[in-house]
Short mmCIF file of C-alpha atoms and ligand atoms in Angstrom, two decimals:
data_model
loop_
_atom_site.label_atom_id
_atom_site.label_comp_id
_atom_site.label_asym_id
_atom_site.label_seq_id
_atom_site.Cartn_x
_atom_site.Cartn_y
_atom_site.Cartn_z
CA MET A 1 1.51 12.53 19.71
CA THR A 2 1.09 13.96 16.36
CA LYS A 3 4.86 14.53 15.91
CA HIS A 4 5.06 10.67 15.39
CA LEU A 5 2.50 10.68 12.60
CA ALA A 6 3.80 13.05 9.89
CA GLY A 7 1.45 15.71 11.37
CA GLU A 8 -1.71 13.67 10.88
CA GLN A 9 -4.43 13.49 13.65
CA PRO A 10 -4.38 10.31 15.68
CA GLN A 11 -8.07 9.50 15.02
CA LEU A 12 -9.03 6.83 12.35
CA PRO A 13 -10.00 8.81 9.17
CA GLU A 14 -13.59 8.78 8.05
CA THR A 15 -13.39 6.08 5.40
CA ILE A 16 -16.10 3.75 4.02
CA TRP A 17 -14.03 0.75 5.29
CA ARG A 18 -15.03 1.63 8.91
CA LEU A 19 -18.63 1.27 8.17
CA THR A 20 -18.21 -2.51 7.46
CA ALA A 21 -15.05 -3.63 9.20
CA PRO A 22 -15.29 -5.88 12.19
CA PRO A 23 -14.22 -4.17 15.40
CA LEU A 24 -10.64 -4.12 16.54
CA VAL A 25 -9.55 -6.97 18.85
CA ASP A 26 -8.90 -5.60 22.39
CA CYS A 27 -5.38 -3.79 22.12
CA PRO A 28 -5.08 -1.86 25.38
CA PRO A 29 -2.27 0.65 25.69
CA LEU A 30 0.95 -0.74 27.36
CA GLN A 31 0.48 -0.42 30.99
CA ALA A 32 3.64 -1.80 32.34
CA SER A 33 7.26 -2.27 31.23
CA ILE A 34 7.61 -5.67 29.41
CA GLU A 35 10.32 -7.84 27.92
CA ALA A 36 10.04 -9.90 24.52
CA ASP A 37 12.15 -11.40 22.10
CA VAL A 38 11.00 -8.89 19.44
CA ALA A 39 9.49 -5.49 19.71
CA ILE A 40 7.60 -4.24 16.68
CA ILE A 41 6.95 -0.74 16.15
CA GLY A 42 3.94 0.04 13.78
CA GLY A 43 0.80 -1.97 13.44
CA GLY A 44 0.00 -1.86 9.69
CA PHE A 45 0.18 -4.86 7.34
CA THR A 46 4.12 -4.98 7.66
CA GLY A 47 4.14 -5.02 11.38
CA LEU A 48 1.33 -7.39 11.95
CA MET A 49 2.42 -9.90 9.35
CA ALA A 50 5.78 -9.97 11.06
CA ALA A 51 4.19 -10.44 14.35
CA ILE A 52 2.29 -13.40 13.09
CA THR A 53 5.28 -14.97 11.47
CA LEU A 54 7.39 -14.58 14.66
CA ARG A 55 4.68 -16.01 16.80
CA GLU A 56 4.33 -19.00 14.54
CA ALA A 57 7.88 -19.64 15.04
CA GLY A 58 7.63 -19.51 18.92
CA ARG A 59 9.12 -16.06 19.54
CA SER A 60 7.49 -13.60 22.06
CA VAL A 61 6.50 -10.52 20.32
CA VAL A 62 5.14 -7.06 21.47
CA VAL A 63 3.58 -4.75 18.80
CA VAL A 64 2.98 -1.03 19.65
CA ASP A 65 1.09 1.34 17.48
CA ALA A 66 0.91 5.05 18.17
CA THR A 67 -2.85 5.01 17.44
CA GLU A 68 -4.26 1.64 16.47
CA PRO A 69 -3.44 -1.30 14.16
CA GLY A 70 -4.72 -0.28 10.75
CA TRP A 71 -4.68 3.50 11.31
CA GLY A 72 -1.92 4.23 8.59
CA ALA A 73 -2.02 3.53 5.07
CA SER A 74 -3.17 -0.09 5.68
CA GLY A 75 -6.58 0.91 6.76
CA ARG A 76 -7.28 3.71 4.31
CA ASN A 77 -6.14 2.58 0.88
CA ASN A 78 -8.22 1.53 -2.12
CA GLY A 79 -8.10 -2.21 -1.05
CA GLN A 80 -6.61 -3.38 -4.68
CA VAL A 81 -4.35 -6.31 -4.14
CA ILE A 82 -1.95 -5.85 -7.14
CA PRO A 83 0.76 -8.11 -8.25
CA GLY A 84 4.25 -6.75 -8.95
CA PHE A 85 6.04 -3.42 -8.38
CA LYS A 86 6.22 -0.13 -10.07
CA TRP A 87 8.74 -1.47 -12.61
CA ASP A 88 7.86 -4.18 -14.98
CA PRO A 89 9.59 -7.66 -14.55
CA ASP A 90 12.14 -7.04 -17.37
CA GLU A 91 13.11 -3.58 -15.95
CA ILE A 92 13.80 -5.08 -12.66
CA VAL A 93 16.12 -7.63 -14.04
CA ALA A 94 17.91 -5.10 -16.30
CA ARG A 95 18.53 -2.78 -13.28
CA TYR A 96 19.39 -5.29 -10.67
CA GLY A 97 20.59 -8.36 -12.49
CA PRO A 98 19.38 -11.98 -13.25
CA LYS A 99 19.05 -12.74 -9.49
CA ALA A 100 16.41 -10.11 -9.35
CA GLU A 101 14.09 -12.79 -10.84
CA ALA A 102 13.38 -13.62 -7.13
CA VAL A 103 12.34 -9.94 -6.56
CA VAL A 104 10.04 -10.19 -9.53
CA ALA A 105 8.53 -13.45 -8.22
CA MET A 106 8.06 -11.94 -4.83
CA GLY A 107 5.93 -9.18 -6.29
CA GLY A 108 3.99 -11.64 -8.51
CA ASP A 109 3.27 -13.94 -5.48
CA ALA A 110 2.39 -11.26 -3.15
CA PRO A 111 -1.29 -11.15 -3.73
CA GLY A 112 -1.32 -15.08 -3.18
CA LEU A 113 0.22 -14.58 0.25
CA VAL A 114 -2.56 -12.05 0.93
CA PHE A 115 -5.33 -14.13 -0.09
CA ASN A 116 -3.92 -17.27 1.61
CA THR A 117 -3.43 -15.38 4.81
CA ILE A 118 -7.10 -14.21 4.67
CA GLU A 119 -8.07 -17.90 4.25
CA ARG A 120 -5.74 -19.27 6.77
CA PHE A 121 -6.93 -16.94 9.58
CA SER A 122 -10.60 -16.65 8.29
CA ILE A 123 -10.31 -13.04 8.02
CA ASP A 124 -13.48 -11.31 7.46
CA CYS A 125 -12.55 -8.66 4.92
CA SER A 126 -14.62 -9.34 1.69
CA PRO A 127 -12.11 -10.75 -0.35
CA VAL A 128 -12.77 -10.75 -4.16
CA ARG A 129 -10.28 -12.33 -6.52
CA GLN A 130 -11.64 -11.71 -9.89
CA GLY A 131 -8.47 -10.15 -11.35
CA TRP A 132 -6.83 -6.79 -11.58
CA ILE A 133 -7.34 -4.76 -14.78
CA GLN A 134 -4.96 -2.23 -16.13
CA PRO A 135 -6.74 -0.25 -18.97
CA ALA A 136 -4.90 2.24 -21.26
CA TYR A 137 -6.39 5.13 -22.94
CA THR A 138 -3.59 6.15 -25.36
CA ASP A 139 -1.45 4.18 -28.03
CA ILE A 140 1.60 4.70 -25.68
CA GLY A 141 -0.21 3.11 -22.81
CA ALA A 142 -1.61 0.30 -24.88
CA ARG A 143 1.84 -0.67 -26.04
CA ARG A 144 3.18 -0.43 -22.45
CA ILE A 145 0.46 -2.91 -21.31
CA ALA A 146 0.94 -5.19 -24.13
CA SER A 147 4.72 -5.54 -23.26
CA ARG A 148 3.98 -5.82 -19.47
CA GLN A 149 1.38 -8.65 -20.19
CA ALA A 150 3.94 -10.41 -22.33
CA GLN A 151 6.56 -10.28 -19.75
CA TRP A 152 4.50 -11.60 -17.06
CA ALA A 153 3.02 -14.31 -19.47
CA ARG A 154 6.56 -15.47 -20.33
CA ARG A 155 6.94 -16.04 -16.39
CA GLY A 156 3.93 -18.28 -16.49
CA ALA A 157 1.53 -15.69 -14.68
CA PRO A 158 -2.30 -16.07 -15.36
CA VAL A 159 -2.58 -12.74 -17.47
CA ASP A 160 -4.39 -12.02 -20.65
CA MET A 161 -4.99 -8.91 -22.93
CA LEU A 162 -8.72 -7.96 -23.08
CA LYS A 163 -10.43 -7.44 -26.27
CA PRO A 164 -10.92 -3.64 -26.85
CA ALA A 165 -14.63 -4.20 -27.89
CA GLU A 166 -15.30 -5.93 -24.47
CA LEU A 167 -13.76 -3.16 -22.44
CA PRO A 168 -16.93 -0.94 -22.35
CA GLN A 169 -18.89 -3.81 -20.86
CA ILE A 170 -16.23 -4.85 -18.35
CA LEU A 171 -15.39 -1.22 -17.10
CA GLY A 172 -18.56 0.60 -17.84
CA THR A 173 -16.75 3.24 -19.79
CA PRO A 174 -15.84 3.77 -23.49
CA ILE A 175 -12.73 5.93 -22.69
CA PHE A 176 -10.08 3.18 -22.68
CA GLN A 177 -8.85 1.47 -25.96
CA ALA A 178 -6.82 -1.33 -24.47
CA GLY A 179 -6.53 -3.38 -21.28
CA TRP A 180 -4.92 -6.47 -19.68
CA ILE A 181 -5.95 -8.41 -16.74
CA ASP A 182 -3.91 -10.20 -14.10
CA LEU A 183 -5.96 -12.95 -12.33
CA ARG A 184 -3.63 -12.96 -9.29
CA GLY A 185 -5.07 -9.68 -8.20
CA GLY A 186 -8.30 -8.81 -6.36
CA SER A 187 -9.83 -6.55 -3.62
CA ILE A 188 -10.39 -6.52 -0.05
CA ASN A 189 -11.70 -4.06 2.75
CA PRO A 190 -8.18 -3.08 3.80
CA LEU A 191 -9.08 -1.94 7.31
CA ALA A 192 -10.89 -5.32 7.85
CA TYR A 193 -7.79 -7.05 6.60
CA ALA A 194 -5.38 -5.13 9.02
CA ARG A 195 -7.88 -5.81 11.92
CA GLY A 196 -7.96 -9.40 11.01
CA LEU A 197 -4.25 -9.62 11.04
CA ALA A 198 -4.25 -8.06 14.58
CA LYS A 199 -6.71 -10.53 15.70
CA ALA A 200 -4.61 -13.40 14.37
CA ALA A 201 -1.57 -12.07 16.03
CA VAL A 202 -3.35 -11.60 19.33
CA ASN A 203 -4.84 -15.16 19.10
CA LEU A 204 -1.28 -16.55 18.37
CA GLY A 205 -0.21 -14.88 21.62
CA ALA A 206 1.39 -11.65 20.42
CA ASP A 207 0.90 -8.52 22.86
CA VAL A 208 -0.52 -5.85 20.66
CA HIS A 209 -0.77 -2.35 22.14
CA ALA A 210 -2.67 0.50 20.56
CA ARG A 211 -2.36 4.11 21.85
CA THR A 212 1.37 3.45 22.58
CA ALA A 213 3.80 5.45 20.72
CA ALA A 214 7.40 4.56 20.58
CA ILE A 215 9.42 7.67 21.33
CA GLY A 216 12.97 6.28 21.92
CA LEU A 217 15.00 3.28 20.79
CA ARG A 218 18.40 2.78 22.63
CA ARG A 219 20.93 0.01 23.25
CA GLN A 220 21.17 -1.23 26.83
CA GLY A 221 23.93 -3.91 27.16
CA SER A 222 22.90 -6.61 24.79
CA ALA A 223 19.35 -5.59 24.56
CA TRP A 224 17.19 -2.94 22.86
CA VAL A 225 14.98 -0.64 24.78
CA VAL A 226 11.99 0.94 23.15
CA GLU A 227 10.91 3.84 25.32
CA CYS A 228 7.03 4.40 25.03
CA GLU A 229 4.85 7.37 25.63
CA GLY A 230 3.34 6.94 29.06
CA GLY A 231 6.79 6.02 30.59
CA HIS A 232 6.90 2.10 29.99
CA ARG A 233 9.53 0.35 28.16
CA ILE A 234 9.83 -2.72 26.03
CA GLN A 235 13.18 -4.67 26.38
CA ALA A 236 13.87 -6.86 23.40
CA CYS A 237 16.65 -8.61 21.73
CA GLN A 238 15.42 -7.51 18.26
CA VAL A 239 13.28 -4.75 16.87
CA ILE A 240 11.24 -4.33 13.69
CA VAL A 241 10.46 -0.83 12.74
CA ALA A 242 7.42 -0.84 10.52
CA THR A 243 6.29 2.75 10.50
CA ALA A 244 6.38 3.25 6.75
CA ALA A 245 5.50 6.65 5.58
CA TYR A 246 4.85 7.61 9.26
CA ALA A 247 8.49 7.04 10.20
CA ASP A 248 10.17 9.55 12.54
CA ASP A 249 13.72 9.78 13.87
CA LEU A 250 13.45 6.53 15.99
CA VAL A 251 16.12 5.09 13.65
CA ALA A 252 18.68 7.69 12.54
CA GLY A 253 18.10 8.62 8.78
CA LEU A 254 14.81 6.58 8.30
CA ARG A 255 12.52 9.53 7.97
CA LYS A 256 14.76 10.98 5.35
CA ALA A 257 15.33 7.84 3.28
CA MET A 258 11.69 8.36 1.93
CA VAL A 259 9.26 11.06 0.95
CA PRO A 260 5.64 10.69 2.43
CA VAL A 261 3.37 11.24 -0.44
CA ARG A 262 -0.44 11.94 0.34
CA THR A 263 -2.92 10.47 -2.07
CA ALA A 264 -6.72 10.64 -1.74
CA GLN A 265 -9.74 8.34 -2.02
CA VAL A 266 -13.35 9.33 -2.91
CA ALA A 267 -16.46 7.13 -2.56
CA THR A 268 -20.05 7.35 -3.55
CA ALA A 269 -23.19 6.36 -1.57
CA PRO A 270 -24.21 2.83 -2.26
CA LEU A 271 -25.06 2.85 -6.03
CA PRO A 272 -28.40 1.97 -7.59
CA ALA A 273 -28.64 -1.39 -9.43
CA ALA A 274 -28.67 0.37 -12.86
CA MET A 275 -25.22 1.76 -12.22
CA LEU A 276 -23.92 -1.34 -10.49
CA ASP A 277 -24.75 -3.55 -13.43
CA ARG A 278 -22.63 -1.18 -15.71
CA ILE A 279 -19.60 -0.22 -13.69
CA LEU A 280 -17.22 -3.23 -13.24
CA PRO A 281 -20.09 -5.65 -13.24
CA GLY A 282 -17.65 -8.62 -12.77
CA ARG A 283 -16.33 -6.92 -9.73
CA HIS A 284 -12.69 -6.71 -11.00
CA CYS A 285 -10.72 -3.89 -9.69
CA ALA A 286 -8.62 -1.44 -11.91
CA SER A 287 -5.85 1.11 -12.06
CA ASP A 288 -5.22 2.86 -15.44
CA THR A 289 -1.74 3.68 -17.11
CA ARG A 290 -1.86 7.51 -16.75
CA ARG A 291 1.12 9.06 -14.95
CA LEU A 292 -1.50 10.65 -12.59
CA LEU A 293 -3.42 7.29 -12.62
CA THR A 294 -6.98 6.51 -11.29
CA SER A 295 -7.62 3.33 -9.32
CA PHE A 296 -11.49 2.32 -9.12
CA ARG A 297 -13.54 -0.49 -7.81
CA ILE A 298 -16.87 -1.28 -6.24
CA SER A 299 -16.89 -1.83 -2.43
CA PRO A 300 -18.69 -4.75 -0.75
CA ASP A 301 -21.32 -2.23 0.30
CA ARG A 302 -21.96 -1.16 -3.32
CA ARG A 303 -20.12 2.02 -3.63
CA LEU A 304 -17.80 3.20 -6.28
CA VAL A 305 -14.34 3.96 -4.57
CA MET A 306 -11.72 5.72 -6.63
CA GLY A 307 -8.31 7.08 -5.75
CA GLY A 308 -5.26 8.62 -7.42
CA SER A 309 -5.37 11.72 -9.87
CA GLY A 310 -2.46 13.30 -8.20
CA ALA A 311 -0.66 13.63 -4.87
CA THR A 312 0.75 16.02 -2.40
CA ALA A 313 3.30 16.04 0.38
CA THR A 314 1.03 18.17 2.57
CA LEU A 315 -1.89 17.27 4.89
CA ASP A 316 -4.46 18.75 2.61
CA HIS A 317 -6.22 16.74 -0.03
CA SER A 318 -8.79 19.33 -1.07
CA SER A 319 -7.01 19.96 -4.56
CA ILE A 320 -7.19 16.22 -5.41
CA VAL A 321 -10.79 15.46 -4.70
CA PRO A 322 -12.41 17.57 -7.44
CA ARG A 323 -9.97 16.01 -9.90
CA LEU A 324 -11.15 12.60 -8.85
CA HIS A 325 -14.75 13.64 -9.29
CA THR A 326 -13.92 15.06 -12.89
CA ALA A 327 -12.09 11.83 -13.82
CA ALA A 328 -15.19 9.72 -12.62
CA ALA A 329 -17.44 11.91 -14.50
CA GLU A 330 -15.26 11.46 -17.78
CA MET A 331 -15.66 7.81 -17.34
CA TRP A 332 -19.17 7.23 -16.18
CA GLY A 333 -20.96 10.65 -16.73
CA HIS A 334 -23.14 8.85 -19.27
CA LEU A 335 -24.77 6.85 -16.52
CA GLY A 336 -25.87 9.98 -14.61
CA ALA A 337 -24.58 11.92 -11.66
CA LEU A 338 -22.48 9.93 -9.18
CA PRO A 339 -23.60 10.61 -5.48
CA TRP A 340 -20.14 11.44 -3.87
CA GLU A 341 -20.37 10.85 -0.05
CA PHE A 342 -16.84 10.37 1.31
CA ALA A 343 -13.27 11.70 0.80
CA TRP A 344 -10.11 10.86 2.75
CA SER A 345 -6.47 10.57 2.18
CA GLY A 346 -3.23 9.24 3.78
CA PHE A 347 0.54 8.89 3.17
CA PHE A 348 2.37 6.20 1.61
CA ALA A 349 6.16 6.17 1.31
CA VAL A 350 8.19 6.80 -1.83
CA THR A 351 11.79 5.84 -2.30
CA ASN A 352 14.30 7.24 -4.64
CA ASP A 353 14.35 4.17 -6.90
CA HIS A 354 10.61 3.44 -6.47
CA MET A 355 11.29 0.14 -4.85
CA PRO A 356 10.72 -1.04 -1.30
CA HIS A 357 13.73 -0.99 0.97
CA ILE A 358 14.86 -3.08 3.90
CA HIS A 359 17.50 -1.66 6.15
CA GLU A 360 19.11 -3.47 9.05
CA SER A 361 21.70 -2.87 11.80
CA ALA A 362 24.50 -5.39 12.74
CA ASP A 363 22.77 -5.80 16.22
CA GLY A 364 19.10 -6.62 15.57
CA VAL A 365 17.08 -3.61 14.36
CA ILE A 366 15.45 -4.21 10.85
CA CYS A 367 13.09 -1.73 9.13
CA ALA A 368 11.32 -1.54 5.93
CA LEU A 369 9.48 1.16 3.87
CA GLY A 370 8.70 2.20 0.37
CA CYS A 371 5.95 0.14 -1.00
CA ASN A 372 5.36 3.16 -3.32
CA GLY A 373 1.57 2.87 -3.24
CA ARG A 374 1.43 -1.03 -4.08
CA GLY A 375 1.63 -2.00 -0.42
CA ILE A 376 -1.08 -4.48 0.29
CA GLY A 377 0.64 -7.44 -1.18
CA ILE A 378 4.30 -6.09 -0.94
CA SER A 379 4.16 -4.95 2.69
CA THR A 380 2.63 -8.33 3.83
CA ALA A 381 5.44 -9.99 1.95
CA ILE A 382 8.00 -7.82 3.56
CA GLY A 383 6.61 -8.23 7.03
CA LYS A 384 6.98 -12.02 6.66
CA GLN A 385 10.53 -11.68 5.23
CA MET A 386 11.83 -9.37 7.91
CA ALA A 387 10.45 -11.80 10.54
CA GLU A 388 12.29 -14.77 8.68
CA ARG A 389 15.45 -12.62 8.74
CA LEU A 390 15.29 -12.20 12.34
CA LEU A 391 14.80 -15.91 12.76
CA GLY A 392 17.98 -16.52 11.03
CA ALA A 393 17.43 -16.44 7.12
CA ASP A 394 20.45 -15.68 5.29
CA ALA A 395 20.30 -12.23 3.80
CA ARG A 396 21.73 -13.60 0.49
CA VAL A 397 18.62 -15.63 -0.21
CA MET A 398 16.20 -12.92 0.61
CA PRO A 399 14.56 -11.58 -2.53
CA LEU A 400 14.78 -8.10 -1.25
CA LYS A 401 18.24 -7.88 0.26
CA PRO A 402 18.88 -5.26 3.19
CA ILE A 403 20.57 -2.33 1.71
CA GLU A 404 22.39 0.79 3.13
CA MET A 405 20.14 3.61 4.14
CA LYS A 406 20.75 6.70 1.96
CA PRO A 407 18.77 10.06 2.21
CA PHE A 408 16.25 10.84 -0.49
CA ALA A 409 17.86 13.60 -2.70
CA PHE A 410 16.47 17.03 -1.97
CA HIS A 411 14.36 15.82 0.76
CA ALA A 412 13.92 19.30 2.35
CA PHE A 413 12.21 20.28 -0.93
CA ARG A 414 9.75 17.38 -1.01
CA THR A 415 6.65 19.48 -0.66
CA LEU A 416 7.56 21.60 -3.84
CA GLY A 417 8.90 18.46 -5.71
CA VAL A 418 5.58 16.42 -5.19
CA ALA A 419 3.57 19.51 -6.35
CA PHE A 420 5.77 19.97 -9.45
CA ALA A 421 5.60 16.26 -10.24
CA THR A 422 1.83 16.22 -10.02
CA ARG A 423 1.56 19.24 -12.29
CA TYR A 424 4.31 17.87 -14.82
CA HIS A 425 2.74 14.45 -15.01
CA GLY A 426 -0.72 16.08 -15.49
CA VAL A 427 0.52 18.01 -18.47
CA ARG A 428 2.32 15.14 -19.95
CA ASP A 429 -0.83 12.94 -19.70
CA LYS A 430 -2.77 15.72 -21.46
CA ILE A 431 -0.21 15.87 -24.25
CA ASP A 432 -0.23 12.06 -24.65
CA LYS A 433 -3.98 12.14 -24.97
CA SER A 434 -4.09 14.90 -27.42
CA LYS A 435 -1.37 13.42 -29.63
CA PHE A 436 -1.74 9.75 -29.51
CA ARG A 437 -5.58 9.05 -29.05
C1 FAD B 1 -4.88 6.76 0.13
C2 FAD B 1 -4.03 5.30 -0.15
C3 FAD B 1 -4.37 4.35 -1.19
C4 FAD B 1 -3.67 3.30 -1.33
N1 FAD B 1 -4.07 2.38 -2.18
C5 FAD B 1 -3.47 1.11 -2.33
C6 FAD B 1 -4.06 0.03 -2.95
O1 FAD B 1 -5.22 0.12 -3.53
N2 FAD B 1 -3.39 -1.08 -3.20
C7 FAD B 1 -2.11 -1.21 -2.62
O2 FAD B 1 -1.41 -2.34 -2.71
N3 FAD B 1 -1.53 -0.26 -1.94
C8 FAD B 1 -2.22 0.89 -1.68
N4 FAD B 1 -1.72 1.85 -0.90
C9 FAD B 1 -0.40 1.64 -0.19
C10 FAD B 1 -0.63 0.66 1.10
O3 FAD B 1 -1.71 1.14 1.72
C11 FAD B 1 0.59 0.82 1.96
O4 FAD B 1 1.85 0.55 1.28
C12 FAD B 1 0.66 -0.20 3.12
O5 FAD B 1 -0.62 -0.13 3.68
C13 FAD B 1 1.85 0.13 4.07
O6 FAD B 1 1.67 -0.69 5.20
P1 FAD B 1 2.65 -0.58 6.44
O7 FAD B 1 2.20 -1.47 7.53
O8 FAD B 1 4.07 -0.55 6.06
O9 FAD B 1 2.50 1.07 6.93
P2 FAD B 1 1.15 1.71 7.69
O10 FAD B 1 -0.12 1.02 7.40
O11 FAD B 1 1.21 3.18 7.15
O12 FAD B 1 1.44 1.58 9.28
C14 FAD B 1 2.40 2.34 9.89
C15 FAD B 1 2.04 2.40 11.31
O13 FAD B 1 3.02 2.91 12.16
C16 FAD B 1 2.39 3.53 13.32
N5 FAD B 1 3.43 4.44 13.82
C17 FAD B 1 4.13 5.56 13.36
N6 FAD B 1 5.03 5.98 14.09
C18 FAD B 1 4.91 5.22 15.27
C19 FAD B 1 5.59 5.26 16.49
N7 FAD B 1 6.52 6.12 16.79
N8 FAD B 1 5.39 4.32 17.50
C20 FAD B 1 4.20 3.42 17.16
N9 FAD B 1 3.61 3.31 16.10
C21 FAD B 1 4.01 4.28 14.98
C22 FAD B 1 1.24 4.30 12.58
O14 FAD B 1 0.26 4.64 13.61
C23 FAD B 1 0.69 3.28 11.68
O15 FAD B 1 -0.37 2.48 12.16
C24 FAD B 1 -2.38 3.02 -0.72
C25 FAD B 1 -1.87 4.07 0.29
C26 FAD B 1 -2.71 5.11 0.54
C27 FAD B 1 -2.25 6.19 1.52
#
């Protein structure tokens, strides 16, 4: 089984999200061969949102997940619903031309799609939409966020610069010198969101099967056949491959079109009121501007949850966890020792241009990957768009157009590359801090 999952164990990781997420709707393993209009491989936000969209349009849908819906990055992230992509709006337009305003809009609107979907299906995932804050702790970072805020403001987004004097009250730490807020963002329990999408898909009539790895994909006449572990098959006219960083060789070239990058999360025990009143008391969520950024928020069960501070391409997150604890102590050490209780990690997919990619064949297979760590909104939006494409949308009007699949440069050296990038970015963050504070 694990060969399908980038080497990870098939059990749900020990995250805090499991403690409060509602149980998964009944998704038994596939027990017989079956036919459907569309087969979807992978039950994260991407695959599940595609299933919902296709069912709402009346298509029959089978979703299979090698482990269970929400097992991948979808159920183990920080739960920050962040607008936009890695690149700023003007950078996207400069790279891809004026029509790329549609891509910018897709990124900006993605949190709205998430929060609307939560409302539409009454998904019990503790949504909080108080805004996403990006604080900066050097002059360089401060200039960058001022430009970013101005670019979004020009496009009519509900964004604002925060007053430096107010940052310590908003964030609970004096280390940042500037910050902006994007009111489109917010936070959720991500595992509960994934399980809520699975429940919505099942209630709409989708067949969703856990513990069912797809191990082969081949053409048979005018149909596609998905071979599943256990010997059963799905015959479908169209196929969506939504395996993200956990992609294998089901579609030739897909695994090598991205690098799976592992990032870690740490969480405290529920915090005492004295700390909760000081750390993000407005229940915003935040990610800073460092190259090795940290993301932080308070969970619905009153824990500080923090991620980032580096990455690895291996299965081992043990070098990242102490860095996260140190980063947290730098921010909130003045409030006392933080009671760390949990640490976990997972892979997200990085592409060579740091943008998500959609790939499609001429005969009905479509895949997407590469949310590059900003995937709650974007993967939800891409799942919907891939479904719309299979329903007949013209590729020319899709914000993210299907592109040719190309291998990630130096894919074979990814472990060294990610380790080098983490060190290099860490050193550059230290230089920035010493020169520009
Ligand atoms: C630690 C971490 C923190 C993050 N924090 C944030 C955040 O705060 N905000 C944000 O926006 N984004 C964040 N991200 C990114 C975000 O979680 C992902 O971009 C998003 O969840 C990707 O969703 P997905 O559905 O495309 O893939 P996944 O959720 O990874 O789902 C892929 C699924 O495919 C299944 N699969 C794989 N192979 C097969 C097969 N052969 N057969 C059947 N099933 C298969 C797997 O079991 C898995 O369930 C984070 C990611 C990580 C890892």
